[in-house]
Short mmCIF file of C-alpha atoms and ligand atoms in Angstrom, two decimals:
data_model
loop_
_atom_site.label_atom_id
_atom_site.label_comp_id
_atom_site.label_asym_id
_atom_site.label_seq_id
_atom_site.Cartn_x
_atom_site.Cartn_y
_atom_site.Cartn_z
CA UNK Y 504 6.75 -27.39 11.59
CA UNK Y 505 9.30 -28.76 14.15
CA UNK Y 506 12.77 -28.23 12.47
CA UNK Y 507 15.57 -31.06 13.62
CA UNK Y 508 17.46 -29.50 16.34
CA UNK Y 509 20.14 -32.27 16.51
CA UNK Y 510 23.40 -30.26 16.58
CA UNK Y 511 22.24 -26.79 16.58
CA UNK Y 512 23.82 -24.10 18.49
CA UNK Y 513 20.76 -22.46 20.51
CA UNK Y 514 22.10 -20.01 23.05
CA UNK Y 515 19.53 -19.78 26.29
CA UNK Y 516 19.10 -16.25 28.06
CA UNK Y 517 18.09 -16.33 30.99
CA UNK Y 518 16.59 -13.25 33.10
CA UNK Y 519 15.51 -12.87 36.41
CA UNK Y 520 11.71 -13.61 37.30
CA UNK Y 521 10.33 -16.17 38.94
CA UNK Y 522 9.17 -18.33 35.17
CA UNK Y 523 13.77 -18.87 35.36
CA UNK Y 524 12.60 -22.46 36.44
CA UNK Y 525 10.42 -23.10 33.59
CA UNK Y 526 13.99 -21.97 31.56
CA UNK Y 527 15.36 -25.21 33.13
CA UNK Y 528 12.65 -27.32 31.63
CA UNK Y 529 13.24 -25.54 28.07
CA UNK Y 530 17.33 -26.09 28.98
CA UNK Y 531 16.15 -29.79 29.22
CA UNK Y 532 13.54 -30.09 26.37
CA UNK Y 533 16.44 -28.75 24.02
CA UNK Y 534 19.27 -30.85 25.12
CA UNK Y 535 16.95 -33.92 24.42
CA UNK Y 536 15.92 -32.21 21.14
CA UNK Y 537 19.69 -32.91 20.64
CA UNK Y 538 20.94 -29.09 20.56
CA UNK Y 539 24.33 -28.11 22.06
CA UNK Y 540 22.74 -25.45 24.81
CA UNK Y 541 24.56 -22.69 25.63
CA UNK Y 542 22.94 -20.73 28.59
CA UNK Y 543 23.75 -16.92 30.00
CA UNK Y 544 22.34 -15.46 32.82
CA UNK Y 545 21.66 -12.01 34.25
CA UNK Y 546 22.75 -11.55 38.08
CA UNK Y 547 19.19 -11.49 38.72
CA UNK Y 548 17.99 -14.41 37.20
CA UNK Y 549 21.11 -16.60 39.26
CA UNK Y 550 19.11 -15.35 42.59
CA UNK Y 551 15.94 -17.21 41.39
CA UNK Y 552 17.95 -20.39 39.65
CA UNK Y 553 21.50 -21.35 40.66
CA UNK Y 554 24.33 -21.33 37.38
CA UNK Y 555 24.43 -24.74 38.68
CA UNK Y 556 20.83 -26.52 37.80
CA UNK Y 557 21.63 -24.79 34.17
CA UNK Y 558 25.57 -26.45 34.10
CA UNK Y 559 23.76 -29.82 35.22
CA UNK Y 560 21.37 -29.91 32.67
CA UNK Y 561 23.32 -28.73 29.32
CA UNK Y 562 27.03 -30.10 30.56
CA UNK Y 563 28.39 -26.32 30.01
CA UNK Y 564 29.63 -23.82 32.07
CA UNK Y 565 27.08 -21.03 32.20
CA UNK Y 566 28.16 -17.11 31.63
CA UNK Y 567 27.03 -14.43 34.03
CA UNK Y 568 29.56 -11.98 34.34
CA UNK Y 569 30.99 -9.84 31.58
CA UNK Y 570 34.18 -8.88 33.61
CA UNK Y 571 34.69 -12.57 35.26
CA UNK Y 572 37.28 -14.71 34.37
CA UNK Y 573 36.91 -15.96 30.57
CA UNK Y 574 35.30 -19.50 30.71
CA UNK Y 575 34.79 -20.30 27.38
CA UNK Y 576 36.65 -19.01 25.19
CA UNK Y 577 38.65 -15.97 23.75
CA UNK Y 578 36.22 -13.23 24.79
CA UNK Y 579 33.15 -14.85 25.40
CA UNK Y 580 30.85 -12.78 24.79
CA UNK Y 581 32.00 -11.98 21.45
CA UNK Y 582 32.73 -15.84 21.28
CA UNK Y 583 29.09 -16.83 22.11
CA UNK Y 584 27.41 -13.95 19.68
CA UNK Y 585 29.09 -15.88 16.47
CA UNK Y 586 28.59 -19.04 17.83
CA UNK Y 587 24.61 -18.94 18.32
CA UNK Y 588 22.75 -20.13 15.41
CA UNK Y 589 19.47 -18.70 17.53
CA UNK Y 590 18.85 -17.02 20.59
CA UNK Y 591 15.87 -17.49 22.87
CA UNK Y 592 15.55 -15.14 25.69
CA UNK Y 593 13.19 -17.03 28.47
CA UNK Y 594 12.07 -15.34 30.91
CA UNK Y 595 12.72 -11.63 29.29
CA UNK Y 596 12.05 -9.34 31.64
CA UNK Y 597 10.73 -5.86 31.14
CA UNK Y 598 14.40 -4.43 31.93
CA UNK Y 599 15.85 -6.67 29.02
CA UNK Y 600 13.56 -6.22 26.36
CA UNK Y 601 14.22 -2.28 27.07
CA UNK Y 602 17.63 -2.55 27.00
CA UNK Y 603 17.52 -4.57 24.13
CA UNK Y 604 14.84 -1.99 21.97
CA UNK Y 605 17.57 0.71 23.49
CA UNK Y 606 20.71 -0.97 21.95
CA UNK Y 607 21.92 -1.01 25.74
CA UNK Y 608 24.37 -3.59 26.57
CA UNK Y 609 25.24 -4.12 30.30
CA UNK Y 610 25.91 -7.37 31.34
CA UNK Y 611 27.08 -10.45 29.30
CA UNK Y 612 23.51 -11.39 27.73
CA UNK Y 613 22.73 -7.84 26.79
CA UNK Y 614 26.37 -7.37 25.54
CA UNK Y 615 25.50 -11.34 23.41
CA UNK Y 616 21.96 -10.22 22.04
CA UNK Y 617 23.64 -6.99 20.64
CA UNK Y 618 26.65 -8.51 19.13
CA UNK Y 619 24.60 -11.46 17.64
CA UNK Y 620 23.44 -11.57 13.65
CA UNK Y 621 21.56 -14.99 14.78
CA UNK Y 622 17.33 -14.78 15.02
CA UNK Y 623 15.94 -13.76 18.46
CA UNK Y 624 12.86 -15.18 20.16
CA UNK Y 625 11.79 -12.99 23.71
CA UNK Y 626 9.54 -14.96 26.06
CA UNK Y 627 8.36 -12.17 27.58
CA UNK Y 628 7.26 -13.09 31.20
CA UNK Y 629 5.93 -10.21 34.17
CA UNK Y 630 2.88 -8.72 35.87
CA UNK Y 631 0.29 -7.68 34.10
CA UNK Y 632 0.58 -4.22 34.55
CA UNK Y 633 4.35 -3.66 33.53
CA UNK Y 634 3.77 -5.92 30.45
CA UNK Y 635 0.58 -3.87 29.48
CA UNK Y 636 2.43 -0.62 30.11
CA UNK Y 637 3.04 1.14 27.38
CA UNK Y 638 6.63 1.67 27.51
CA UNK Y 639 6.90 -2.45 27.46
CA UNK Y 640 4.36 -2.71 24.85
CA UNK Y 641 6.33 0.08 22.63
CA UNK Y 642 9.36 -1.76 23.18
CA UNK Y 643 8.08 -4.80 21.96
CA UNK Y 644 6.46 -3.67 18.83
CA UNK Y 645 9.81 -1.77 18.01
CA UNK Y 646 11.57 -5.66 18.48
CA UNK Y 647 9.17 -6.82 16.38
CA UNK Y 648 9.07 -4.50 13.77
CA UNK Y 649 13.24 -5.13 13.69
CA UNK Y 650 12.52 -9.04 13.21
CA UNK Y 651 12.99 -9.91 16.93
CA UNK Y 652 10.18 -12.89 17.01
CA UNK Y 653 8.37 -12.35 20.91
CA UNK Y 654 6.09 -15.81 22.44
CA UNK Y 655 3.16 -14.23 23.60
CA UNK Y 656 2.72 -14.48 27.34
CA UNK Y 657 -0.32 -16.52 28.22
CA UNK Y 658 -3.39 -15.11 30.44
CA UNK Y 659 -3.36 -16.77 33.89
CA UNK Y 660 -2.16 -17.00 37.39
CA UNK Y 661 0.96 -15.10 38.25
CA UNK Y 662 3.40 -15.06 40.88
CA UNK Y 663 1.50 -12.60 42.57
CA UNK Y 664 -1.81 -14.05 42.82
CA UNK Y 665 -3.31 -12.09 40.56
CA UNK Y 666 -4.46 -13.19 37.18
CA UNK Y 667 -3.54 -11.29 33.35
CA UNK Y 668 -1.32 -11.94 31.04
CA UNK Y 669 1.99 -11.86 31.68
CA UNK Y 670 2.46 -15.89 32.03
CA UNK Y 671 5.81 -16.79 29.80
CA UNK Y 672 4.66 -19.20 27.12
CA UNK Y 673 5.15 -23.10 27.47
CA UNK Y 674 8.53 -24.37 27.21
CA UNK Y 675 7.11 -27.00 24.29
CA UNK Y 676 5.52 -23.88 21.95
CA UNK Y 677 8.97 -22.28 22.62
CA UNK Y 678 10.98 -24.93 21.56
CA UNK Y 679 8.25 -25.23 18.52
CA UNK Y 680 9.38 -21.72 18.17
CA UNK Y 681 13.05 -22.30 18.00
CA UNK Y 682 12.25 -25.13 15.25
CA UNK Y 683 11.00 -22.34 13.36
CA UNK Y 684 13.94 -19.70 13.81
CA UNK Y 685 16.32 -22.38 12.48
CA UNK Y 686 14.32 -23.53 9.59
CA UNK Y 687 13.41 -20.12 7.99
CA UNK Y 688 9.99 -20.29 5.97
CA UNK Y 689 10.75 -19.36 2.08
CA UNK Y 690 6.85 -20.36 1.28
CA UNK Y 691 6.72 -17.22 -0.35
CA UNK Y 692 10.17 -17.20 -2.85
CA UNK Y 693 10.07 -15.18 -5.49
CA UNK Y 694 6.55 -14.50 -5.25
CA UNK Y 695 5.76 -10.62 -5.98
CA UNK Y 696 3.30 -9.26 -3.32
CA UNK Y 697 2.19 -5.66 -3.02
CA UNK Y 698 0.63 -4.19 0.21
CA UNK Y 699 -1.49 -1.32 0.90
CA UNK Y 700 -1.51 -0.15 4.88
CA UNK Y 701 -2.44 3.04 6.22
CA UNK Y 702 -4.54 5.66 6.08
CA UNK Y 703 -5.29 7.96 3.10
CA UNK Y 704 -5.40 11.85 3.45
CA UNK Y 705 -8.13 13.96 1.64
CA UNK Y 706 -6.89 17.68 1.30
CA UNK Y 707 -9.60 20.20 2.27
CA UNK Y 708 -7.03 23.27 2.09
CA UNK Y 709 -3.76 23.27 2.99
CA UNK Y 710 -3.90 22.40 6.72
CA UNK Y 711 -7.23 20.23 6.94
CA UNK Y 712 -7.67 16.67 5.79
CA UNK Y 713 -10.50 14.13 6.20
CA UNK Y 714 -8.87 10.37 7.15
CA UNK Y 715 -9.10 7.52 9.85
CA UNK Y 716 -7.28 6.31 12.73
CA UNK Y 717 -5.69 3.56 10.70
CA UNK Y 718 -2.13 3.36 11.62
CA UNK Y 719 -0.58 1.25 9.10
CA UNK Y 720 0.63 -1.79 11.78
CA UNK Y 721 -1.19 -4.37 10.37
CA UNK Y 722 0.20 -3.74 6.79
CA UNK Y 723 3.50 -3.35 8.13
CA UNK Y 724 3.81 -6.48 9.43
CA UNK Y 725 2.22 -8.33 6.51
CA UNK Y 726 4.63 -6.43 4.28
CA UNK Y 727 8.06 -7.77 6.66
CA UNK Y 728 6.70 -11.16 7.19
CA UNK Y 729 6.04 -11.74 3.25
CA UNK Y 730 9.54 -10.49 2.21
CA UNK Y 731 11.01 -12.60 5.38
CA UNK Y 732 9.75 -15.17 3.75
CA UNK Y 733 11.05 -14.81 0.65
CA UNK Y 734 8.64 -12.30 -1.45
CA UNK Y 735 9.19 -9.52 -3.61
CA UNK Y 736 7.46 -6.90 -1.91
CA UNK Y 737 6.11 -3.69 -2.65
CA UNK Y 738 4.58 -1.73 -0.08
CA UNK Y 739 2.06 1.26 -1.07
CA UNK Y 740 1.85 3.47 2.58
CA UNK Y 741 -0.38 6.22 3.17
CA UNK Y 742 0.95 8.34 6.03
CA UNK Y 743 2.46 6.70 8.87
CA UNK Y 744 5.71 7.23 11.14
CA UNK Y 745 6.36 3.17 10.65
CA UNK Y 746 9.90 2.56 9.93
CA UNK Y 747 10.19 0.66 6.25
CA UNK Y 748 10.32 -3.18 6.99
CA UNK Y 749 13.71 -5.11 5.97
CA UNK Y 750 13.66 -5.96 2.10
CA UNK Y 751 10.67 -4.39 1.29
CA UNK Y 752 10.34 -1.52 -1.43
CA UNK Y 753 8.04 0.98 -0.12
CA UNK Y 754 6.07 3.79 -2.29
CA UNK Y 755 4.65 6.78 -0.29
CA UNK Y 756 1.28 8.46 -1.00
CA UNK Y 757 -1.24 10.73 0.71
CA UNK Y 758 -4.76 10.27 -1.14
CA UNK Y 759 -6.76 7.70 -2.40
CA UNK Y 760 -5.99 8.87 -5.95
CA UNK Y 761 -2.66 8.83 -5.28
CA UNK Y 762 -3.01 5.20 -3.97
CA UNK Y 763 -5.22 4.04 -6.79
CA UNK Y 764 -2.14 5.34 -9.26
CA UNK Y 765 0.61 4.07 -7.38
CA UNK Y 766 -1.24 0.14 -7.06
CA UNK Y 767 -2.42 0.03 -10.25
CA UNK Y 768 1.03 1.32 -11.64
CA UNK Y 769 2.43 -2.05 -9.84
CA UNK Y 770 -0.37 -4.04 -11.10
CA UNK Y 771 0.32 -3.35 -14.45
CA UNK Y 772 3.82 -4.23 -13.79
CA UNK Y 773 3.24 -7.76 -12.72
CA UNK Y 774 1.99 -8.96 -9.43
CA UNK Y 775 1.24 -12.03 -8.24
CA UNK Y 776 -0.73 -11.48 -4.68
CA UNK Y 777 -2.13 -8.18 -3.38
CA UNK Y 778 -3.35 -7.80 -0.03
CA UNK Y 779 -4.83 -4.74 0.73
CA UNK Y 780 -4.65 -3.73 4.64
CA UNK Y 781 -5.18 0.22 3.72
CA UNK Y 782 -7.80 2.04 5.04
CA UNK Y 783 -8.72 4.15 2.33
CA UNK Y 784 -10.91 7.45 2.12
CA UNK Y 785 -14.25 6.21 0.07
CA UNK Y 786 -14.67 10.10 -0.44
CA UNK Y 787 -12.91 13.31 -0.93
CA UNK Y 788 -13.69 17.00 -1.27
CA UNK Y 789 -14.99 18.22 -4.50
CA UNK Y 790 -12.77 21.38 -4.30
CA UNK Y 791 -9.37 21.74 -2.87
CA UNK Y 792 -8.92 25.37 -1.69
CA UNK Y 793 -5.56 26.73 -2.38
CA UNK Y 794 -5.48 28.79 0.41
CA UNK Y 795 -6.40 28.04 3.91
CA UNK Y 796 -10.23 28.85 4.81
CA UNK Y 797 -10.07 31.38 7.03
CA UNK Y 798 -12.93 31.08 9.98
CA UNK Y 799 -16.22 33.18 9.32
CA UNK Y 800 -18.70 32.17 12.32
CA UNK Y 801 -21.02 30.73 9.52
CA UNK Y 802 -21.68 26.86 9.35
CA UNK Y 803 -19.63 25.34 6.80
CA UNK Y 804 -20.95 22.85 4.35
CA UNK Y 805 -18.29 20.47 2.70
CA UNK Y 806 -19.48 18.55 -0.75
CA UNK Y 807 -18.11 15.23 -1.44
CA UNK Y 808 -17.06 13.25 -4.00
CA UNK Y 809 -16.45 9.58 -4.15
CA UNK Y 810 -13.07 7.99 -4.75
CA UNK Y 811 -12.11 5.33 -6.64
CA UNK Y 812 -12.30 2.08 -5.22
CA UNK Y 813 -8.75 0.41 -5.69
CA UNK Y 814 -9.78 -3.39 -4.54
CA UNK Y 815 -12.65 -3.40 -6.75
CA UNK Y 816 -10.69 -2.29 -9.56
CA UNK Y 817 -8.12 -4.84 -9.04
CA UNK Y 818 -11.07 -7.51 -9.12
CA UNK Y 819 -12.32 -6.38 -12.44
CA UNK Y 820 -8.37 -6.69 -13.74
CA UNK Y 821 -7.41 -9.71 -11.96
CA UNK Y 822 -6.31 -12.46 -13.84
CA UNK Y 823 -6.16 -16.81 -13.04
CA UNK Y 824 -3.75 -17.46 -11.02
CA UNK Y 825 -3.60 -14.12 -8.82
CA UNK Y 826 -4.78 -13.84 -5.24
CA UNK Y 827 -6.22 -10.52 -3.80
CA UNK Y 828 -6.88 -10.61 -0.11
CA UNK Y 829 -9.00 -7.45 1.44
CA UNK Y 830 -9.84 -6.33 4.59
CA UNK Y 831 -13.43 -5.36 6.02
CA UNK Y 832 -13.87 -3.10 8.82
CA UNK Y 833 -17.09 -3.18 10.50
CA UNK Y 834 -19.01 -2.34 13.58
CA UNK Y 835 -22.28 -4.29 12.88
CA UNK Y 836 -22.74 -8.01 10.83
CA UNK Y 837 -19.50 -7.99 9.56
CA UNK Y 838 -19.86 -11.52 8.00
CA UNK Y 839 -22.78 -10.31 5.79
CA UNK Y 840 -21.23 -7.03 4.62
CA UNK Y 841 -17.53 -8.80 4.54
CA UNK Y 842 -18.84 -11.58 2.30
CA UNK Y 843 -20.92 -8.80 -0.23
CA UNK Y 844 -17.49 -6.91 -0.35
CA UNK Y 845 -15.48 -10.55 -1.10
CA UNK Y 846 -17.69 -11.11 -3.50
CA UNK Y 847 -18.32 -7.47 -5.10
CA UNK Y 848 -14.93 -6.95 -5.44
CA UNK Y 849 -13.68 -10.68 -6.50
CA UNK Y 850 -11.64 -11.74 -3.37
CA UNK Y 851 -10.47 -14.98 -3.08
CA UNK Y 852 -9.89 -14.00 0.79
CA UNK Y 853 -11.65 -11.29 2.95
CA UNK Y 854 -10.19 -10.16 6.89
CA UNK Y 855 -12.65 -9.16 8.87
CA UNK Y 856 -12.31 -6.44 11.48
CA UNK Y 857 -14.68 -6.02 13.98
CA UNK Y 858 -13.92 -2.15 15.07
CA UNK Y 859 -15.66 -2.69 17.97
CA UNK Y 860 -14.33 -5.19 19.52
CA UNK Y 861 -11.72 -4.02 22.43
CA UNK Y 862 -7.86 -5.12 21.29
CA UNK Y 863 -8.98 -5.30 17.53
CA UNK Y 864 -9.08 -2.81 14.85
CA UNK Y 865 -7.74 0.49 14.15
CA UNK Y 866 -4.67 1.53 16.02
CA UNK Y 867 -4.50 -1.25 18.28
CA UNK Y 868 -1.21 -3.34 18.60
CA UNK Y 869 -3.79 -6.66 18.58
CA UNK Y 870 -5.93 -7.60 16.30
CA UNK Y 871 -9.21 -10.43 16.16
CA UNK Y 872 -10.35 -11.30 13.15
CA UNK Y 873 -12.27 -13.80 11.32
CA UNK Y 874 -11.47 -14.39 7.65
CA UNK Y 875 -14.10 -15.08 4.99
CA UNK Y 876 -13.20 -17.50 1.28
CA UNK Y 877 -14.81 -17.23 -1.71
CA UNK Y 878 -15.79 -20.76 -1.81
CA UNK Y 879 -18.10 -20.07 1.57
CA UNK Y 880 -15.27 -21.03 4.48
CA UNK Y 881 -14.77 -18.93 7.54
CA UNK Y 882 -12.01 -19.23 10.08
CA UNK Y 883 -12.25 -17.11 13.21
CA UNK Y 884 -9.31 -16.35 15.04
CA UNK Y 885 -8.28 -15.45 18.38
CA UNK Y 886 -6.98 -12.34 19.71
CA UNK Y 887 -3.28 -11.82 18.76
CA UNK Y 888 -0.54 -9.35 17.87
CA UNK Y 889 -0.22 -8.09 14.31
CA UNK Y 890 2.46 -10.08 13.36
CA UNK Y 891 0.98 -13.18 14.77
CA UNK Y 892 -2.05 -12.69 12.32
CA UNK Y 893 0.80 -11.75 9.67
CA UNK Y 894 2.07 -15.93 10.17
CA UNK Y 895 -1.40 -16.87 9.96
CA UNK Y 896 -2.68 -14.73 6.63
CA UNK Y 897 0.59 -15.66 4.81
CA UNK Y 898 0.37 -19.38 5.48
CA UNK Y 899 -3.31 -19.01 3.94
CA UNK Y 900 -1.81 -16.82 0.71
CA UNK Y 901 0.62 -19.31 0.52
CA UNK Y 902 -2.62 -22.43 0.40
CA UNK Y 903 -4.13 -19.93 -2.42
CA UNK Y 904 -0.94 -19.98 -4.63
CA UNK Y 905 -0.99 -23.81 -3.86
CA UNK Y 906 2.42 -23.49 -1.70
CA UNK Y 907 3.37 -24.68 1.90
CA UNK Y 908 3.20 -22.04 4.68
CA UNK Y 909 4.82 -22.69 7.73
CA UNK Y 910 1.20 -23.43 9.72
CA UNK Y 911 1.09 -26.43 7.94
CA UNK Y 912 2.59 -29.22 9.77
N1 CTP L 2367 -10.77 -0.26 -0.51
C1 CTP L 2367 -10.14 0.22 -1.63
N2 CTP L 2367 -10.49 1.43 -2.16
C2 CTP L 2367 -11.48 2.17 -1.59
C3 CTP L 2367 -12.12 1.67 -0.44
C4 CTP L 2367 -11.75 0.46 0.07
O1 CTP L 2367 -9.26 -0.45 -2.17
N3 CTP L 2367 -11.78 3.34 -2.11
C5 CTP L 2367 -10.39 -1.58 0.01
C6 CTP L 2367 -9.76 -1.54 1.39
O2 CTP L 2367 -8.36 -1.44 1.32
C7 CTP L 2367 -10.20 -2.88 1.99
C8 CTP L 2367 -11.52 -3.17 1.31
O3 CTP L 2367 -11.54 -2.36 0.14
O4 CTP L 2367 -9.31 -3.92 1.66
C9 CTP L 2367 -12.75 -2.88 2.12
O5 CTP L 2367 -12.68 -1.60 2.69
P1 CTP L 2367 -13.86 -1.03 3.61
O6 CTP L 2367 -13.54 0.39 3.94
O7 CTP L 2367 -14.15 -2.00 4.71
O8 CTP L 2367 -15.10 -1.15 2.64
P2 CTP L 2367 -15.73 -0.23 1.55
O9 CTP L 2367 -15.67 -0.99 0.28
O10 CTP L 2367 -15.13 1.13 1.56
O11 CTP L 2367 -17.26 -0.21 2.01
P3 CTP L 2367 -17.99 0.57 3.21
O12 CTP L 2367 -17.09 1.75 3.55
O13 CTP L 2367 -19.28 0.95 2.62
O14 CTP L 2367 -18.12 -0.42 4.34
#
């Protein structure tokens, strides 16, 4: 969906890496898109592009320097952080998406994106290395998980001759994605959506457990996309550190039981989609001890007992009208065990997880995935971050319940 941007206020950041002069060409695409353009630079993005090619191309002076004489206004910084109606930050370097995850605020832009209540998009743009560094990628997932919207960079040639990702996106998907900041997606109004993510916990005694790696991300960000989009969401987490998502009722709980109780509790209340990310314990030991076990040198044989499967119940309950989506982790011929699940359980919609595959899966911030209907389609998708395949799975919920999602054009 390409919103109208005739009129809008789009404030351009602008940081300093050598992608600054494809910033010009988004200055340009956006100003014949018919927004007003108001562009701030760091100090290091005017050694790469002059204020100047930025002044030419959106007929405003351009702010660099906090402490300079005001230009524009009263204060402007304070002036431009009401003003924007969205914020795109093209190139963002490494050192402002930290500051920006850090709540520091520097310069003017810094000082803008903190003061702001408008939407941000990040273009992130750098070598390979810093952007797969952890710090960066932490830093971006904390943005994310606070509604900051990131363009993933593209794989190619950098500056440096090397190849990776790091390439900032194309100044056309990024004004696509400015479209889309201004014209919030409400697809999902009113609808009431609950989400399992996370692990379960199986108590052997008090300080052992049997559970997965599962970390809860890709729940998360289903859970904060559906309620940014208008839902009524309730979230059932197993444990995870993840901070709660904005407008989105969460319910904690450690075992499968636990879980089973706590979604069925919801069911019974009224729900109209349930998508099930959590990676739940199929089994659990028969006893519990009270007490730790203390260590005898003997081998130790644990019995287990199977635990209820939530989905399927949900599948025997469900009634016309309501969509349950599940997920399907598996290492070998994932479409024939996905499909048996979709169709044991009564899925309209199955995601399937290849563990194996590198970037996908349990704990990673990525995720590739193909996802299975009842009525026999498959879609396979590329690799892309967890609240990229958020967008996509929500647009296709949204298909089920017969409503728009913003994918469609
Ligand atoms: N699931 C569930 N309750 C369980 C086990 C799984 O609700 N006790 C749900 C998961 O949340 C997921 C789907 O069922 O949406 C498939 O989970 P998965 O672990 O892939 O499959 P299982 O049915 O457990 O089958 P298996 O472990 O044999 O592959």
């Amino acid at each position: 969906m390409t919103a109208d941007l005739a009129g809008r206020r789009i404030l351009l950041g602008v940081t300093g890496g050598i992608a600054a002069y494809k910033a010009a060409h988004l200055a340009s695409r956006l100003v014949q898109a018919g927004a007003q353009v108001q562009v701030v630079m760091t100090e290091a993005a005017a050694r790469f592009v002059t204020p100047l090619t930025f002044e030419a191309l959106t007929g405003r002076r351009v702010l660099t320097d906090l402490f300079g004489p005001q230009e524009l206004g009263h204060v402007d910084h304070v002036e431009l952080a009401h003003w924007a109606e969205a914020v795109v930050v093209a190139p963002a370097t490494a050192n402002v998406i930290g500051k920006l995850a850090a709540g520091i605020a520097d310069d003017a832009l810094t000082t803008v994106l903190l003061g702001t209540a408008a939407p941000i998009l990040l273009a992130p743009a750098m070598e390979s290395r810093m952007y797969l560094n952890p710090a960066v990628q932490a830093n971006l997932r904390t943005l994310a998980s606070r509604g900051v919207r990131i363009a993933e960079p593209g794989e190619g040639h950098l500056a440096s001759g090397r190849r990776g990702p790091g390439r900032m996106a194309e100044p056309d998907a990024l004004l696509a994605l400015v479209g889309e900041l201004l014209a919030p997606d409400r697809s999902l109004e009113g609808v009431r959506v609950l989400v399992t993510a996370g692990p379960t916990r199986e108590h052997i005694d008090p300080v052992r457990f049997l559970s997965n790696p599962s970390t809860g991300r890709q729940g998360f960000a289903v859970a904060a996309e559906a309620a940014r989009r208008g839902a009524q969401v309730l979230l059932v987490a197993g444990p995870t550190d993840l901070p709660t998502p904005p407008g989105v009722e969460r319910v904690d709980v450690e075992s499968a039981r636990e879980m089973y109780q706590a979604v069925m509790d919801a069911f019974e209340r009224g729900v109209d989609v349930v998508i099930k990310a959590a990676a739940v314990s199929d089994y659990r030991p028969r006893t519990r001890l009270e007490q730790k076990r203390k260590k005898t040198g003997a081998a130790w044989v644990l019995e287990l007992e199977p635990n209820p499967d939530i989905l399927a119940a949900l599948g025997r309950r469900r009634r016309d009208g309501q969509v349950l989506v599940g997920f399907a982790a598996e290492t070998d011929e994932g479409h024939a065990h996905a499909r048996a699940k979709l169709e044991a359980k009564n899925l309209d919609l199955i995601v399937l997880n290849d563990v194996g595959e590198p970037g996908a899966g349990f704990a990673a911030a990525t995720n590739r995935v193909d996802l299975l209907w009842r009525d026999g389609r498959t879609r396979s998708l590329p690799l892309m971050s967890k609240e990229d395949l958020a967008r996509v799975l929500l647009d296709e919920v949204a298909r089920l319940l017969g409503r728009a999602g913003s994918g469609d054009a």
